[in-house]
mmCIF file of C-alpha atoms and ligand atoms in Angstrom:
data_model
loop_
_atom_site.group_PDB
_atom_site.id
_atom_site.type_symbol
_atom_site.label_atom_id
_atom_site.label_comp_id
_atom_site.label_asym_id
_atom_site.label_seq_id
_atom_site.Cartn_x
_atom_site.Cartn_y
_atom_site.Cartn_z
ATOM 1 C CA UNK A 1 6.892 -23.180 -2.908
ATOM 2 C CA UNK A 2 8.514 -20.166 -4.579
ATOM 3 C CA UNK A 3 7.360 -16.914 -2.815
ATOM 4 C CA UNK A 4 6.422 -13.613 -4.546
ATOM 5 C CA UNK A 5 9.351 -11.094 -3.931
ATOM 6 C CA UNK A 6 7.899 -7.799 -2.688
ATOM 7 C CA UNK A 7 9.501 -4.364 -2.138
ATOM 8 C CA UNK A 8 7.772 -1.980 0.047
ATOM 9 C CA UNK A 9 8.023 1.749 -0.331
ATOM 10 C CA UNK A 10 7.598 3.949 2.914
ATOM 11 C CA UNK A 11 7.904 7.438 3.921
ATOM 12 C CA UNK A 12 7.241 7.324 7.664
ATOM 13 C CA UNK A 13 6.241 5.048 10.625
ATOM 14 C CA UNK A 14 5.992 1.971 8.328
ATOM 15 C CA UNK A 15 3.387 0.207 10.572
ATOM 16 C CA UNK A 16 1.887 -1.526 7.537
ATOM 17 C CA UNK A 17 5.160 -2.580 6.345
ATOM 18 C CA UNK A 18 5.802 -4.115 9.925
ATOM 19 C CA UNK A 19 2.481 -5.799 9.744
ATOM 20 C CA UNK A 20 3.551 -7.421 6.432
ATOM 21 C CA UNK A 21 6.950 -8.381 7.832
ATOM 22 C CA UNK A 22 5.215 -10.122 10.858
ATOM 23 C CA UNK A 23 3.026 -12.129 8.241
ATOM 24 C CA UNK A 24 5.983 -13.309 6.314
ATOM 25 C CA UNK A 25 7.287 -14.915 9.526
ATOM 26 C CA UNK A 26 4.726 -17.680 8.927
ATOM 27 C CA UNK A 27 6.603 -20.268 6.516
ATOM 28 C CA UNK A 28 3.322 -20.836 4.534
ATOM 29 C CA UNK A 29 2.772 -17.150 3.757
ATOM 30 C CA UNK A 30 3.316 -16.795 -0.101
ATOM 31 C CA UNK A 31 5.222 -13.326 -0.050
ATOM 32 C CA UNK A 32 8.732 -12.272 0.998
ATOM 33 C CA UNK A 33 10.018 -8.742 1.531
ATOM 34 C CA UNK A 34 13.114 -8.282 -0.520
ATOM 35 C CA UNK A 35 13.504 -4.546 0.100
ATOM 36 C CA UNK A 36 12.251 -1.687 2.044
ATOM 37 C CA UNK A 37 12.876 1.678 0.402
ATOM 38 C CA UNK A 38 12.249 5.122 1.874
ATOM 39 C CA UNK A 39 12.309 8.557 0.364
ATOM 40 C CA UNK A 40 12.913 9.944 3.720
ATOM 41 C CA UNK A 41 16.190 9.178 5.446
ATOM 42 C CA UNK A 42 14.744 9.423 9.001
ATOM 43 C CA UNK A 43 11.691 7.335 8.388
ATOM 44 C CA UNK A 44 11.053 5.366 11.479
ATOM 45 C CA UNK A 45 10.126 2.169 9.428
ATOM 46 C CA UNK A 46 13.599 1.815 8.149
ATOM 47 C CA UNK A 47 14.696 0.883 11.790
ATOM 48 C CA UNK A 48 11.744 -1.615 12.003
ATOM 49 C CA UNK A 49 12.668 -3.149 8.634
ATOM 50 C CA UNK A 50 16.197 -3.644 9.974
ATOM 51 C CA UNK A 51 14.965 -5.335 13.040
ATOM 52 C CA UNK A 52 13.173 -7.790 10.744
ATOM 53 C CA UNK A 53 16.393 -8.363 8.807
ATOM 54 C CA UNK A 54 15.068 -6.759 5.636
ATOM 55 C CA UNK A 55 17.437 -4.998 3.389
ATOM 56 C CA UNK A 56 16.764 -1.096 3.193
ATOM 57 C CA UNK A 57 17.543 1.534 0.916
ATOM 58 C CA UNK A 58 17.146 5.312 1.273
ATOM 59 C CA UNK A 59 16.707 7.509 -1.906
ATOM 60 C CA UNK A 60 16.006 10.917 -0.554
ATOM 61 C CA UNK A 61 13.886 12.865 -3.183
ATOM 62 C CA UNK A 62 15.386 16.100 -1.995
ATOM 63 C CA UNK A 63 18.663 15.201 -3.634
ATOM 64 C CA UNK A 64 17.254 14.964 -7.047
ATOM 65 C CA UNK A 65 16.339 17.775 -9.582
ATOM 66 C CA UNK A 66 13.102 16.255 -10.853
ATOM 67 C CA UNK A 67 10.530 13.826 -9.868
ATOM 68 C CA UNK A 68 11.532 11.746 -12.928
ATOM 69 C CA UNK A 69 15.244 11.656 -11.900
ATOM 70 C CA UNK A 70 14.239 10.506 -8.227
ATOM 71 C CA UNK A 71 11.883 7.817 -9.676
ATOM 72 C CA UNK A 72 14.537 6.653 -12.029
ATOM 73 C CA UNK A 73 16.797 5.914 -9.125
ATOM 74 C CA UNK A 74 13.866 4.364 -7.247
ATOM 75 C CA UNK A 75 13.376 2.177 -10.176
ATOM 76 C CA UNK A 76 16.905 1.006 -10.597
ATOM 77 C CA UNK A 77 16.896 -0.079 -6.756
ATOM 78 C CA UNK A 78 13.684 -1.937 -7.142
ATOM 79 C CA UNK A 79 14.708 -3.786 -10.384
ATOM 80 C CA UNK A 80 18.023 -4.644 -8.714
ATOM 81 C CA UNK A 81 16.145 -6.189 -5.708
ATOM 82 C CA UNK A 82 14.349 -8.546 -7.904
ATOM 83 C CA UNK A 83 10.980 -7.513 -6.588
ATOM 84 C CA UNK A 84 7.982 -8.562 -8.620
ATOM 85 C CA UNK A 85 5.437 -6.524 -6.685
ATOM 86 C CA UNK A 86 5.724 -3.017 -5.292
ATOM 87 C CA UNK A 87 3.715 -1.954 -2.267
ATOM 88 C CA UNK A 88 3.150 1.468 -1.372
ATOM 89 C CA UNK A 89 2.663 1.705 2.251
ATOM 90 C CA UNK A 90 2.517 5.237 3.518
ATOM 91 C CA UNK A 91 4.615 6.326 0.579
ATOM 92 C CA UNK A 92 3.972 9.940 0.351
ATOM 93 C CA UNK A 93 5.112 10.827 -3.162
ATOM 94 C CA UNK A 94 2.888 11.269 -6.365
ATOM 95 C CA UNK A 95 4.081 8.727 -8.923
ATOM 96 C CA UNK A 96 4.376 9.919 -12.628
ATOM 97 C CA UNK A 97 2.436 8.021 -15.130
ATOM 98 C CA UNK A 98 5.594 6.533 -16.658
ATOM 99 C CA UNK A 99 6.374 4.852 -13.513
ATOM 100 C CA UNK A 100 2.976 3.632 -12.747
ATOM 101 C CA UNK A 101 2.604 2.334 -16.403
ATOM 102 C CA UNK A 102 5.955 0.453 -16.118
ATOM 103 C CA UNK A 103 4.695 -1.485 -12.956
ATOM 104 C CA UNK A 104 1.269 -1.977 -14.146
ATOM 105 C CA UNK A 105 -0.412 -4.847 -12.426
ATOM 106 C CA UNK A 106 2.574 -5.158 -10.130
ATOM 107 C CA UNK A 107 1.959 -2.032 -8.048
ATOM 108 C CA UNK A 108 -0.445 -1.856 -5.232
ATOM 109 C CA UNK A 109 -1.328 0.809 -2.619
ATOM 110 C CA UNK A 110 -2.994 0.885 0.778
ATOM 111 C CA UNK A 111 -5.260 3.744 1.380
ATOM 112 C CA UNK A 112 -7.137 4.933 4.611
ATOM 113 C CA UNK A 113 -10.644 5.116 3.181
ATOM 114 C CA UNK A 114 -13.396 3.078 1.495
ATOM 115 C CA UNK A 115 -12.525 3.992 -2.154
ATOM 116 C CA UNK A 116 -13.857 5.495 -4.145
ATOM 117 C CA UNK A 117 -14.849 7.716 -1.347
ATOM 118 C CA UNK A 118 -12.237 10.087 0.038
ATOM 119 C CA UNK A 119 -9.321 9.870 -2.462
ATOM 120 C CA UNK A 120 -6.283 11.979 -1.440
ATOM 121 C CA UNK A 121 -5.217 13.057 2.016
ATOM 122 C CA UNK A 122 -6.985 13.931 5.384
ATOM 123 C CA UNK A 123 -9.443 11.111 4.858
ATOM 124 C CA UNK A 124 -10.519 10.649 8.422
ATOM 125 C CA UNK A 125 -11.157 14.393 8.933
ATOM 126 C CA UNK A 126 -13.232 14.498 5.715
ATOM 127 C CA UNK A 127 -15.161 11.316 6.607
ATOM 128 C CA UNK A 128 -16.311 12.847 9.995
ATOM 129 C CA UNK A 129 -17.128 16.045 8.355
ATOM 130 C CA UNK A 130 -19.247 14.186 5.843
ATOM 131 C CA UNK A 131 -21.021 12.261 8.599
ATOM 132 C CA UNK A 132 -20.295 8.802 7.220
ATOM 133 C CA UNK A 133 -21.294 5.985 9.613
ATOM 134 C CA UNK A 134 -18.952 3.539 8.157
ATOM 135 C CA UNK A 135 -15.311 4.291 7.146
ATOM 136 C CA UNK A 136 -12.360 1.957 6.391
ATOM 137 C CA UNK A 137 -9.380 1.173 4.146
ATOM 138 C CA UNK A 138 -8.637 -0.116 0.647
ATOM 139 C CA UNK A 139 -5.927 -2.113 -1.012
ATOM 140 C CA UNK A 140 -5.954 -1.449 -4.715
ATOM 141 C CA UNK A 141 -3.728 -1.799 -7.849
ATOM 142 C CA UNK A 142 -2.265 1.505 -8.926
ATOM 143 C CA UNK A 143 -3.234 3.175 -12.043
ATOM 144 C CA UNK A 144 -2.583 6.720 -13.366
ATOM 145 C CA UNK A 145 -5.627 8.078 -11.622
ATOM 146 C CA UNK A 146 -5.051 9.188 -7.972
ATOM 147 C CA UNK A 147 -6.425 6.280 -5.744
ATOM 148 C CA UNK A 148 -8.372 4.998 -8.675
ATOM 149 C CA UNK A 149 -7.097 1.573 -9.483
ATOM 150 C CA UNK A 150 -8.952 -1.777 -9.364
ATOM 151 C CA UNK A 151 -9.946 -2.631 -5.699
ATOM 152 C CA UNK A 152 -8.402 -5.795 -4.191
ATOM 153 C CA UNK A 153 -9.784 -5.900 -0.674
ATOM 154 C CA UNK A 154 -11.473 -3.384 1.838
ATOM 155 C CA UNK A 155 -12.138 -3.440 5.505
ATOM 156 C CA UNK A 156 -14.774 -1.338 7.115
ATOM 157 C CA UNK A 157 -14.599 0.357 10.418
ATOM 158 C CA UNK A 158 -17.585 1.753 12.384
ATOM 159 C CA UNK A 159 -17.760 5.518 12.949
ATOM 160 C CA UNK A 160 -18.556 6.186 16.684
ATOM 161 C CA UNK A 161 -20.341 9.460 17.625
ATOM 162 C CA UNK A 162 -17.364 10.655 19.630
ATOM 163 C CA UNK A 163 -14.758 9.957 17.206
ATOM 164 C CA UNK A 164 -12.030 12.465 16.416
ATOM 165 C CA UNK A 165 -9.839 12.273 13.148
ATOM 166 C CA UNK A 166 -7.308 10.654 15.505
ATOM 167 C CA UNK A 167 -9.292 8.137 17.205
ATOM 168 C CA UNK A 168 -10.816 6.980 13.734
ATOM 169 C CA UNK A 169 -7.411 6.993 12.180
ATOM 170 C CA UNK A 170 -6.159 4.727 14.953
ATOM 171 C CA UNK A 171 -8.950 2.149 14.377
ATOM 172 C CA UNK A 172 -8.620 2.241 10.615
ATOM 173 C CA UNK A 173 -4.815 1.710 11.121
ATOM 174 C CA UNK A 174 -5.524 -1.299 12.888
ATOM 175 C CA UNK A 175 -7.809 -2.743 10.173
ATOM 176 C CA UNK A 176 -5.003 -1.759 7.693
ATOM 177 C CA UNK A 177 -2.609 -4.062 9.502
ATOM 178 C CA UNK A 178 -4.967 -7.034 8.769
ATOM 179 C CA UNK A 179 -5.933 -5.847 5.467
ATOM 180 C CA UNK A 180 -2.638 -5.383 3.843
ATOM 181 C CA UNK A 181 -1.177 -8.835 4.598
ATOM 182 C CA UNK A 182 -4.404 -10.515 3.379
ATOM 183 C CA UNK A 183 -4.552 -8.516 0.030
ATOM 184 C CA UNK A 184 -0.875 -9.530 -0.437
ATOM 185 C CA UNK A 185 -1.756 -13.171 0.190
ATOM 186 C CA UNK A 186 -4.417 -13.086 -2.413
ATOM 187 C CA UNK A 187 -1.903 -11.716 -4.995
ATOM 188 C CA UNK A 188 0.885 -14.080 -3.800
ATOM 189 C CA UNK A 189 -1.488 -17.121 -4.141
ATOM 190 C CA UNK A 190 -2.611 -15.828 -7.646
ATOM 191 C CA UNK A 191 -5.951 -15.622 -6.391
ATOM 192 C CA UNK A 192 -6.197 -12.090 -7.686
ATOM 193 C CA UNK A 193 -4.411 -10.308 -10.719
ATOM 194 C CA UNK A 194 -4.949 -7.315 -12.745
ATOM 195 C CA UNK A 195 -4.545 -8.328 -16.438
ATOM 196 C CA UNK A 196 -6.396 -6.356 -18.747
ATOM 197 C CA UNK A 197 -6.950 -2.752 -19.883
ATOM 198 C CA UNK A 198 -10.044 -1.949 -17.897
ATOM 199 C CA UNK A 199 -9.726 -0.542 -14.494
ATOM 200 C CA UNK A 200 -12.202 -2.851 -12.681
ATOM 201 C CA UNK A 201 -13.747 -5.375 -14.990
ATOM 202 C CA UNK A 202 -10.536 -7.172 -15.791
ATOM 203 C CA UNK A 203 -9.515 -7.899 -12.121
ATOM 204 C CA UNK A 204 -9.585 -11.590 -11.804
ATOM 205 C CA UNK A 205 -10.726 -12.573 -8.190
ATOM 206 C CA UNK A 206 -11.074 -16.257 -7.476
ATOM 207 C CA UNK A 207 -11.120 -15.965 -3.729
ATOM 208 C CA UNK A 208 -13.488 -13.788 -1.619
ATOM 209 C CA UNK A 209 -12.006 -10.541 0.064
ATOM 210 C CA UNK A 210 -12.703 -9.238 3.534
ATOM 211 C CA UNK A 211 -15.261 -6.906 4.674
ATOM 212 C CA UNK A 212 -15.077 -6.661 8.437
ATOM 213 C CA UNK A 213 -16.526 -4.436 11.008
ATOM 214 C CA UNK A 214 -14.270 -3.569 13.747
HETATM 215 C C1 LIG B 1 -1.491 4.554 6.466
HETATM 216 O O1 LIG B 1 -2.662 4.787 7.220
HETATM 217 C C2 LIG B 1 -1.826 4.489 5.025
HETATM 218 O O2 LIG B 1 -2.988 3.994 4.684
HETATM 219 C C3 LIG B 1 -1.659 5.878 4.629
HETATM 220 O O3 LIG B 1 -0.582 6.453 5.629
HETATM 221 C C4 LIG B 1 -0.408 5.645 6.632
HETATM 222 C C5 LIG B 1 0.979 5.155 6.836
HETATM 223 O O4 LIG B 1 1.169 4.471 7.948
HETATM 224 N N1 LIG B 1 -1.379 6.157 3.302
HETATM 225 C C6 LIG B 1 -1.822 7.090 2.631
HETATM 226 O O5 LIG B 1 -2.396 8.090 3.109
HETATM 227 C C7 LIG B 1 -1.463 7.272 1.214
HETATM 228 N N2 LIG B 1 -2.264 8.248 0.453
HETATM 229 P P1 LIG B 1 2.394 3.588 8.370
HETATM 230 O O6 LIG B 1 3.540 4.269 7.828
HETATM 231 O O7 LIG B 1 2.368 3.337 9.703
HETATM 232 O O8 LIG B 1 2.185 2.258 7.455
#
Protein backbone atom coordinates (compact mmCIF):
# COMPACT_ATOMS: atom_id res chain seq x y z
CA UNK A 1 0.00 0.00 0.00
CA UNK A 2 1.48 3.36 -0.92
CA UNK A 3 0.90 5.87 1.85
CA UNK A 4 -0.15 9.48 1.51
CA UNK A 5 2.88 11.68 2.20
CA UNK A 6 1.99 14.48 4.58
CA UNK A 7 3.85 17.56 5.81
CA UNK A 8 2.71 19.13 9.10
CA UNK A 9 3.10 22.85 9.72
CA UNK A 10 3.33 23.91 13.36
CA UNK A 11 4.16 26.99 15.42
CA UNK A 12 4.08 25.70 18.99
CA UNK A 13 3.45 22.64 21.14
CA UNK A 14 2.64 20.36 18.25
CA UNK A 15 0.41 18.03 20.24
CA UNK A 16 -1.85 17.48 17.22
CA UNK A 17 1.20 16.60 15.15
CA UNK A 18 2.18 14.19 17.95
CA UNK A 19 -1.26 12.55 17.80
CA UNK A 20 -0.82 12.11 14.09
CA UNK A 21 2.68 10.71 14.53
CA UNK A 22 1.29 8.15 16.99
CA UNK A 23 -1.41 7.17 14.49
CA UNK A 24 1.22 6.57 11.80
CA UNK A 25 2.82 3.90 14.01
CA UNK A 26 -0.05 1.60 12.96
CA UNK A 27 1.23 -0.14 9.80
CA UNK A 28 -2.30 -0.01 8.34
CA UNK A 29 -2.60 3.75 8.74
CA UNK A 30 -2.65 5.18 5.19
CA UNK A 31 -0.59 8.29 5.96
CA UNK A 32 3.11 8.95 6.63
CA UNK A 33 4.64 12.21 7.86
CA UNK A 34 7.57 13.22 5.67
CA UNK A 35 8.22 16.63 7.23
CA UNK A 36 7.39 18.78 10.24
CA UNK A 37 8.00 22.45 9.48
CA UNK A 38 7.85 25.29 11.99
CA UNK A 39 7.98 29.05 11.49
CA UNK A 40 9.24 29.35 15.08
CA UNK A 41 12.72 28.03 15.93
CA UNK A 42 11.80 27.15 19.52
CA UNK A 43 8.50 25.41 18.88
CA UNK A 44 8.31 22.49 21.32
CA UNK A 45 6.76 20.34 18.61
CA UNK A 46 10.11 20.19 16.79
CA UNK A 47 11.63 18.10 19.56
CA UNK A 48 8.55 15.88 19.63
CA UNK A 49 8.88 15.32 15.87
CA UNK A 50 12.53 14.36 16.28
CA UNK A 51 11.60 11.85 18.99
CA UNK A 52 9.39 10.24 16.36
CA UNK A 53 12.24 10.27 13.83
CA UNK A 54 10.45 12.73 11.55
CA UNK A 55 12.57 15.19 9.50
CA UNK A 56 12.16 18.78 10.67
CA UNK A 57 12.71 22.18 9.10
CA UNK A 58 12.60 25.65 10.65
CA UNK A 59 11.75 28.54 8.36
CA UNK A 60 11.63 31.50 10.69
CA UNK A 61 9.27 34.15 9.33
CA UNK A 62 11.19 36.91 11.11
CA UNK A 63 14.08 36.38 8.69
CA UNK A 64 12.01 37.39 5.64
CA UNK A 65 10.96 40.81 4.34
CA UNK A 66 7.49 39.82 3.26
CA UNK A 67 4.84 37.17 3.81
CA UNK A 68 5.28 36.10 0.20
CA UNK A 69 9.05 35.62 0.54
CA UNK A 70 8.58 33.47 3.65
CA UNK A 71 5.87 31.41 1.97
CA UNK A 72 8.08 30.94 -1.05
CA UNK A 73 10.74 29.33 1.16
CA UNK A 74 8.11 27.22 2.93
CA UNK A 75 6.74 26.12 -0.40
CA UNK A 76 10.17 25.05 -1.65
CA UNK A 77 10.67 22.93 1.48
CA UNK A 78 7.22 21.36 1.07
CA UNK A 79 7.84 20.51 -2.59
CA UNK A 80 11.28 19.06 -1.75
CA UNK A 81 9.74 16.84 0.93
CA UNK A 82 7.48 15.14 -1.62
CA UNK A 83 4.39 15.85 0.51
CA UNK A 84 1.05 15.50 -1.27
CA UNK A 85 -0.99 16.88 1.62
CA UNK A 86 -0.18 19.79 3.93
CA UNK A 87 -1.67 19.85 7.44
CA UNK A 88 -1.89 23.04 9.43
CA UNK A 89 -1.70 21.95 13.07
CA UNK A 90 -1.50 25.06 15.20
CA UNK A 91 0.34 26.95 12.44
CA UNK A 92 -0.25 30.54 13.49
CA UNK A 93 0.42 32.32 10.20
CA UNK A 94 -2.15 33.75 7.84
CA UNK A 95 -1.60 32.29 4.38
CA UNK A 96 -1.81 34.29 1.15
CA UNK A 97 -4.41 33.41 -1.45
CA UNK A 98 -1.54 32.47 -3.77
CA UNK A 99 -0.28 29.80 -1.38
CA UNK A 100 -3.77 28.50 -0.63
CA UNK A 101 -4.67 28.25 -4.31
CA UNK A 102 -1.47 26.37 -5.15
CA UNK A 103 -2.35 23.67 -2.65
CA UNK A 104 -6.08 23.63 -3.28
CA UNK A 105 -7.57 20.31 -2.15
CA UNK A 106 -4.22 19.36 -0.59
CA UNK A 107 -4.27 21.72 2.39
CA UNK A 108 -6.16 20.98 5.62
CA UNK A 109 -6.46 22.79 8.94
CA UNK A 110 -7.60 21.83 12.42
CA UNK A 111 -9.59 24.55 14.14
CA UNK A 112 -10.75 24.62 17.78
CA UNK A 113 -14.47 25.27 17.25
CA UNK A 114 -17.47 23.79 15.49
CA UNK A 115 -17.20 25.80 12.28
CA UNK A 116 -18.77 27.90 10.93
CA UNK A 117 -19.14 29.16 14.51
CA UNK A 118 -16.19 30.97 16.08
CA UNK A 119 -13.77 31.45 13.23
CA UNK A 120 -10.44 33.08 14.12
CA UNK A 121 -8.77 33.17 17.54
CA UNK A 122 -9.88 32.94 21.20
CA UNK A 123 -12.55 30.44 20.24
CA UNK A 124 -13.04 28.96 23.72
CA UNK A 125 -13.49 32.29 25.51
CA UNK A 126 -15.93 33.44 22.82
CA UNK A 127 -17.88 30.19 23.01
CA UNK A 128 -18.26 30.62 26.78
CA UNK A 129 -19.25 34.28 26.40
CA UNK A 130 -21.89 33.32 23.85
CA UNK A 131 -23.23 30.65 26.18
CA UNK A 132 -23.13 27.72 23.77
CA UNK A 133 -23.82 24.33 25.33
CA UNK A 134 -21.86 22.39 22.75
CA UNK A 135 -18.44 23.33 21.43
CA UNK A 136 -15.78 21.28 19.63
CA UNK A 137 -13.31 21.14 16.79
CA UNK A 138 -13.24 20.88 13.02
CA UNK A 139 -10.88 19.61 10.35
CA UNK A 140 -11.49 21.30 7.02
CA UNK A 141 -9.92 21.92 3.64
CA UNK A 142 -8.42 25.38 3.43
CA UNK A 143 -9.69 27.96 0.98
CA UNK A 144 -9.03 31.69 0.73
CA UNK A 145 -11.67 32.50 3.36
CA UNK A 146 -10.41 32.39 6.98
CA UNK A 147 -11.54 29.06 8.51
CA UNK A 148 -14.05 28.84 5.69
CA UNK A 149 -13.27 25.77 3.54
CA UNK A 150 -15.22 22.51 3.21
CA UNK A 151 -15.62 20.58 6.45
CA UNK A 152 -14.16 17.06 6.56
CA UNK A 153 -14.91 16.01 10.15
CA UNK A 154 -16.03 17.46 13.47
CA UNK A 155 -16.11 16.39 17.10
CA UNK A 156 -18.44 17.86 19.71
CA UNK A 157 -17.57 18.62 23.32
CA UNK A 158 -20.12 19.41 26.03
CA UNK A 159 -19.70 22.78 27.78
CA UNK A 160 -19.87 22.37 31.57
CA UNK A 161 -21.35 25.11 33.82
CA UNK A 162 -18.03 25.71 35.60
CA UNK A 163 -15.86 25.72 32.46
CA UNK A 164 -13.13 28.30 32.01
CA UNK A 165 -11.54 28.96 28.61
CA UNK A 166 -8.61 26.82 29.80
CA UNK A 167 -10.65 23.83 30.99
CA UNK A 168 -12.74 23.88 27.83
CA UNK A 169 -9.62 24.21 25.65
CA UNK A 170 -8.09 21.16 27.32
CA UNK A 171 -11.15 18.99 26.58
CA UNK A 172 -11.39 20.27 23.01
CA UNK A 173 -7.68 19.57 22.48
CA UNK A 174 -8.22 15.99 23.63
CA UNK A 175 -10.98 15.66 21.04
CA UNK A 176 -8.67 17.20 18.41
CA UNK A 177 -6.14 14.45 19.05
CA UNK A 178 -8.71 11.89 17.92
CA UNK A 179 -10.29 13.94 15.19
CA UNK A 180 -7.15 14.93 13.31
CA UNK A 181 -5.87 11.37 12.71
CA UNK A 182 -9.42 10.31 11.85
CA UNK A 183 -9.80 13.06 9.22
CA UNK A 184 -6.43 12.25 7.69
CA UNK A 185 -7.36 8.61 7.49
CA UNK A 186 -10.46 9.61 5.48
CA UNK A 187 -8.25 11.51 3.03
CA UNK A 188 -5.55 8.80 2.94
CA UNK A 189 -8.20 6.15 2.25
CA UNK A 190 -9.59 8.39 -0.50
CA UNK A 191 -12.94 8.38 1.28
CA UNK A 192 -13.02 12.14 1.10
CA UNK A 193 -11.60 14.63 -1.34
CA UNK A 194 -12.31 18.15 -2.49
CA UNK A 195 -12.41 18.28 -6.22
CA UNK A 196 -14.62 21.01 -7.61
CA UNK A 197 -14.98 24.74 -7.35
CA UNK A 198 -17.77 24.95 -4.83
CA UNK A 199 -16.78 25.21 -1.18
CA UNK A 200 -19.15 22.62 0.20
CA UNK A 201 -21.14 20.84 -2.46
CA UNK A 202 -18.17 19.32 -4.28
CA UNK A 203 -16.76 17.58 -1.23
CA UNK A 204 -16.99 13.86 -1.97
CA UNK A 205 -17.52 11.88 1.19
CA UNK A 206 -18.01 8.13 0.99
CA UNK A 207 -17.41 7.37 4.63
CA UNK A 208 -19.14 8.81 7.67
CA UNK A 209 -17.29 11.34 9.78
CA UNK A 210 -17.43 11.57 13.55
CA UNK A 211 -19.66 13.52 15.88
CA UNK A 212 -18.75 12.47 19.37
CA UNK A 213 -19.70 13.91 22.74
CA UNK A 214 -16.87 13.88 25.25
C1 LIG B 1 -4.93 23.56 18.57
O1 LIG B 1 -5.95 23.72 19.51
C2 LIG B 1 -5.41 23.98 17.20
O2 LIG B 1 -6.73 23.64 16.94
C3 LIG B 1 -5.24 25.47 17.27
O3 LIG B 1 -4.01 25.65 17.95
C4 LIG B 1 -3.80 24.57 18.84
C5 LIG B 1 -2.44 23.98 18.54
O4 LIG B 1 -2.10 23.02 19.51
N1 LIG B 1 -5.23 26.06 15.99
C6 LIG B 1 -5.71 27.28 15.74
O5 LIG B 1 -6.18 27.99 16.60
C7 LIG B 1 -5.60 27.72 14.30
N2 LIG B 1 -6.44 28.85 14.07
P1 LIG B 1 -0.90 22.01 19.24
O6 LIG B 1 0.30 22.85 18.80
O7 LIG B 1 -0.66 21.37 20.58
O8 LIG B 1 -1.33 21.04 18.18
